[in-house]
Tab-separated table of C-alpha atoms in Angstrom:
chain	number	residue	atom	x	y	z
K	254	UNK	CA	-3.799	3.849	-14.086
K	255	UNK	CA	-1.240	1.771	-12.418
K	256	UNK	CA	-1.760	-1.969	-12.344
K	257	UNK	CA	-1.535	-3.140	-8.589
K	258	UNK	CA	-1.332	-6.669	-7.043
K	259	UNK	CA	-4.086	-6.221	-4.320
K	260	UNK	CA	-6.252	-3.184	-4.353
K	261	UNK	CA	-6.535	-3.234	-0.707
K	262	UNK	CA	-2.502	-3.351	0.401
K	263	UNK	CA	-2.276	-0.259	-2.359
K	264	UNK	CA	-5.102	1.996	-0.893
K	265	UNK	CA	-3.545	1.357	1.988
K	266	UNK	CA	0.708	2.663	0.908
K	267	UNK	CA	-0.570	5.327	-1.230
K	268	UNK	CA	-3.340	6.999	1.476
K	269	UNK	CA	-1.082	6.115	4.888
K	270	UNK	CA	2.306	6.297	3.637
K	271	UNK	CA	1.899	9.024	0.954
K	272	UNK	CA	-1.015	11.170	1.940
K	273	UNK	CA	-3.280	10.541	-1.183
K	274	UNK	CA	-7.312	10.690	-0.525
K	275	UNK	CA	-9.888	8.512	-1.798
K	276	UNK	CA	-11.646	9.688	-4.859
K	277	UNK	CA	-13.861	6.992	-5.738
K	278	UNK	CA	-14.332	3.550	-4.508
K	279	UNK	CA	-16.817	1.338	-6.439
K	280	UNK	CA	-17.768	-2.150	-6.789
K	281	UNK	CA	-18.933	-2.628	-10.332
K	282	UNK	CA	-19.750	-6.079	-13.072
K	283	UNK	CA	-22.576	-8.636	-12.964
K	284	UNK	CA	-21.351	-9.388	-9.173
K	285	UNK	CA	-19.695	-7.083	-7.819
K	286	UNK	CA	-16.646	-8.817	-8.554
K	287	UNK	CA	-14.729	-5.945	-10.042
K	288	UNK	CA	-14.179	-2.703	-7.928
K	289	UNK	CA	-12.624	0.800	-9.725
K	290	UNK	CA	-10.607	2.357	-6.994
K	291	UNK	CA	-9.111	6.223	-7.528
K	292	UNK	CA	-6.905	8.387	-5.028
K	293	UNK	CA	-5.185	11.850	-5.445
K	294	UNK	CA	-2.825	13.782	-3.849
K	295	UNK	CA	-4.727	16.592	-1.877
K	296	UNK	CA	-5.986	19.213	-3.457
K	297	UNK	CA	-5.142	17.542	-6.879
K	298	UNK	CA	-8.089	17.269	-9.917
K	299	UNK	CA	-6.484	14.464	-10.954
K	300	UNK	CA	-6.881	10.901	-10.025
K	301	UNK	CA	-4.770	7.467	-9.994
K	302	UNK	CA	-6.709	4.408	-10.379
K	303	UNK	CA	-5.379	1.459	-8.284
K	304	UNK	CA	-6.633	-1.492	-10.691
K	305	UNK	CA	-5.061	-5.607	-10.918
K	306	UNK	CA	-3.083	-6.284	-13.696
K	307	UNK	CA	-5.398	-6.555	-17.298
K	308	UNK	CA	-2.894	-10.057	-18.114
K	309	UNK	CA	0.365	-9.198	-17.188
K	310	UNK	CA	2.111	-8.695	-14.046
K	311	UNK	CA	1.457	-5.043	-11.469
K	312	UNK	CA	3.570	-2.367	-11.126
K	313	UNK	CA	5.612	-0.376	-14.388
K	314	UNK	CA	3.767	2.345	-14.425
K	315	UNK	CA	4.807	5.856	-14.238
K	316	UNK	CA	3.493	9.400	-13.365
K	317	UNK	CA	4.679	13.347	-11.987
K	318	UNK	CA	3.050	15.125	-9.454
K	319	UNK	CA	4.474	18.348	-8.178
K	320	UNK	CA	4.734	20.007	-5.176
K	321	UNK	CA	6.015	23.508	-4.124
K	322	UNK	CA	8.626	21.839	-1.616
K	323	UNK	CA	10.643	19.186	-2.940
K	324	UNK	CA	13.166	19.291	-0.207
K	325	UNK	CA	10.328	18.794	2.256
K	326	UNK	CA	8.230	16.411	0.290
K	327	UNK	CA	11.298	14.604	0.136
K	328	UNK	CA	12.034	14.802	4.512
K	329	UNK	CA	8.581	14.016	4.945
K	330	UNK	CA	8.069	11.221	3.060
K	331	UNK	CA	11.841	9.837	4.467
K	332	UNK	CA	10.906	10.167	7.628
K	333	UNK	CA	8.097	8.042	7.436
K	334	UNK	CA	10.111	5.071	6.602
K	335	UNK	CA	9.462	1.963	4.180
K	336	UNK	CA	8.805	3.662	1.118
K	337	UNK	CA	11.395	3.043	-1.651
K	338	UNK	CA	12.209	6.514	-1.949
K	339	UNK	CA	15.529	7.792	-3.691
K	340	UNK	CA	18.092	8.991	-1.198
K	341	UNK	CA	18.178	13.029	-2.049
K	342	UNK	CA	16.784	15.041	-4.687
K	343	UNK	CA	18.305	15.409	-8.121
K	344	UNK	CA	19.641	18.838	-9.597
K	345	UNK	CA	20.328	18.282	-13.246
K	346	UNK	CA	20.566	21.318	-15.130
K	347	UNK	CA	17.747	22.685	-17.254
K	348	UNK	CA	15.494	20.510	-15.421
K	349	UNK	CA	13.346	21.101	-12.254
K	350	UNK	CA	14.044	19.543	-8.490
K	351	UNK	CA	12.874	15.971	-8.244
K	352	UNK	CA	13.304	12.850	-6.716
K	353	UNK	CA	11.548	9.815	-7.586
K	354	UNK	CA	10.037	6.553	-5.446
K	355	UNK	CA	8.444	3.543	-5.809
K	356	UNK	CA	5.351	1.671	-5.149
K	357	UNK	CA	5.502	-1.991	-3.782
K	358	UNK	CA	4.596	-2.895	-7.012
K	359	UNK	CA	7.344	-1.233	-8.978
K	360	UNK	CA	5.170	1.630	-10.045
K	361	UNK	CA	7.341	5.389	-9.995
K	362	UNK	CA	6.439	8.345	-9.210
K	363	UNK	CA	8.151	11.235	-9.887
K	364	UNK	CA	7.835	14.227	-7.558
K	365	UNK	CA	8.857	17.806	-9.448
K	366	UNK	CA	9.347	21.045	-8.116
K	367	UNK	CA	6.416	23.144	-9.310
K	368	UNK	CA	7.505	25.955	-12.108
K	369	UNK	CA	7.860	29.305	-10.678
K	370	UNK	CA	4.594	31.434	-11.797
């Protein structure tokens, strides 16, 4: 879960800017004054729910996906523009491909080049 500042402005970065679908949208409590919202990246079994802050403040969360294609994960994701994305991939050894970026909340996620099979 990653603790978000408006629901609405984060289904909005993390299905337009990053390419996540909608897994569940729900309105929920006595009112209807709560909603549980959940995206993925495609194909992904997964999910990310997009909830406000239980009393603190949004954003320092943290999670991996991985993708076959860093290098064009990364290109793609560039050329899109305002996403707080780090400038090039990393190559550390013993460790896979990755670059990391940033919600507009401060949350990270971690792209990783999938293991070889």
């Amino acid at each position: 879960m990653f603790a978000v500042a408006d629901q609405d402005a984060a289904l909005a970065f993390y299905t337009d800017m990053l390419g996540f679908e909608v897994r569940g949208d729900t309105r929920f409590g006595e009112h209807d004054e709560m909603r549980w919202l959940e995206v993925a990246p495609p194909g992904s079994r997964a999910r990310l729910a997009l909830n406000p802050p239980m009393g603190g403040e949004p954003g320092g969360g943290s999670i991996g996906v991985e993708t076959p294609d860093v290098l064009g994960e990364h290109a793609r994701l560039s050329a899109i523009g305002g996403i707080d994305i780090d400038p090039e991939p990393m190559r550390t050894p013993g460790a896979p491909l990755m670059f990391m970026l940033r919600d507009p909340d401060g949350n990270h996620i971690v792209v990783v080049e999938e293991p070889a099979p």
